[in-house]
Coordinates of C-alpha atoms in Angstrom, one line a residue:
M10 CA 5.8 -36.6 -30.6
K11 CA 4.2 -39.2 -28.4
T12 CA 1.7 -38.3 -25.8
T13 CA 1.9 -40.6 -23.3
F14 CA -1.1 -40.6 -21.0
R15 CA -0.8 -42.1 -16.9
R16 CA -3.8 -42.9 -15.3
R17 CA -4.5 -42.2 -11.2
T18 CA -4.7 -45.1 -9.5
A19 CA -4.6 -43.8 -6.1
R20 CA -7.5 -42.7 -4.9
R21 CA -7.7 -39.4 -2.7
S22 CA -8.8 -40.2 1.0
H23 CA -9.4 -36.2 1.8
H24 CA -12.7 -35.3 0.7
P25 CA -13.5 -31.8 2.0
D26 CA -17.3 -30.4 2.4
V27 CA -18.2 -27.0 2.1
S28 CA -21.4 -25.8 3.7
C29 CA -23.1 -22.8 5.4
D30 CA -24.4 -22.8 8.9
A31 CA -27.3 -21.8 10.8
L32 CA -25.9 -18.3 11.0
G33 CA -25.2 -18.0 7.2
R34 CA -21.5 -18.9 7.5
W35 CA -19.8 -20.5 5.0
H36 CA -17.1 -23.4 6.1
W37 CA -15.2 -26.2 4.7
K38 CA -14.1 -29.3 7.1
C39 CA -12.4 -32.6 6.1
Q40 CA -12.6 -36.3 7.6
C41 CA -9.0 -35.3 8.2
G42 CA -10.3 -32.7 10.9
A43 CA -8.8 -29.5 8.9
G44 CA -11.1 -27.3 8.0
A45 CA -11.9 -23.1 8.0
H46 CA -14.7 -20.6 8.3
A47 CA -15.6 -17.3 6.9
G48 CA -18.3 -14.7 6.6
G49 CA -21.4 -15.2 4.7
S50 CA -21.1 -13.3 1.4
A51 CA -20.6 -15.2 -2.0
T52 CA -16.7 -14.1 -1.9
D53 CA -16.0 -16.0 1.3
W54 CA -18.1 -18.6 -0.1
R55 CA -15.6 -18.8 -3.4
W56 CA -12.8 -18.7 -0.7
M57 CA -14.3 -21.6 1.1
V58 CA -14.4 -23.9 -2.0
T59 CA -10.9 -22.8 -3.5
G60 CA -9.6 -23.9 0.2
A61 CA -11.0 -27.2 0.3
L62 CA -9.9 -27.7 -3.2
V63 CA -5.9 -26.7 -2.4
H64 CA -6.4 -28.7 1.1
Q65 CA -7.8 -31.8 -1.4
N66 CA -4.9 -31.5 -4.0
A67 CA -2.1 -30.7 -1.6
C68 CA -2.9 -34.0 0.3
P69 CA -1.5 -37.5 -1.0
G70 CA -3.5 -40.2 -2.0
E71 CA -4.2 -43.0 -0.2

């Protein structure tokens, strides 16, 4: 059996940024205007990272 590899030529145009504000709340935002916010716990941080990755993977490349 032969395995074929496909090389991705399209770059991702969506690069969400996960950060924490001055009040300790986590949020993510993208250059396209999408984003979300949550509380300040470690669980909220995981949800924000997951949401940002889902958004990045769901959007088509350039």
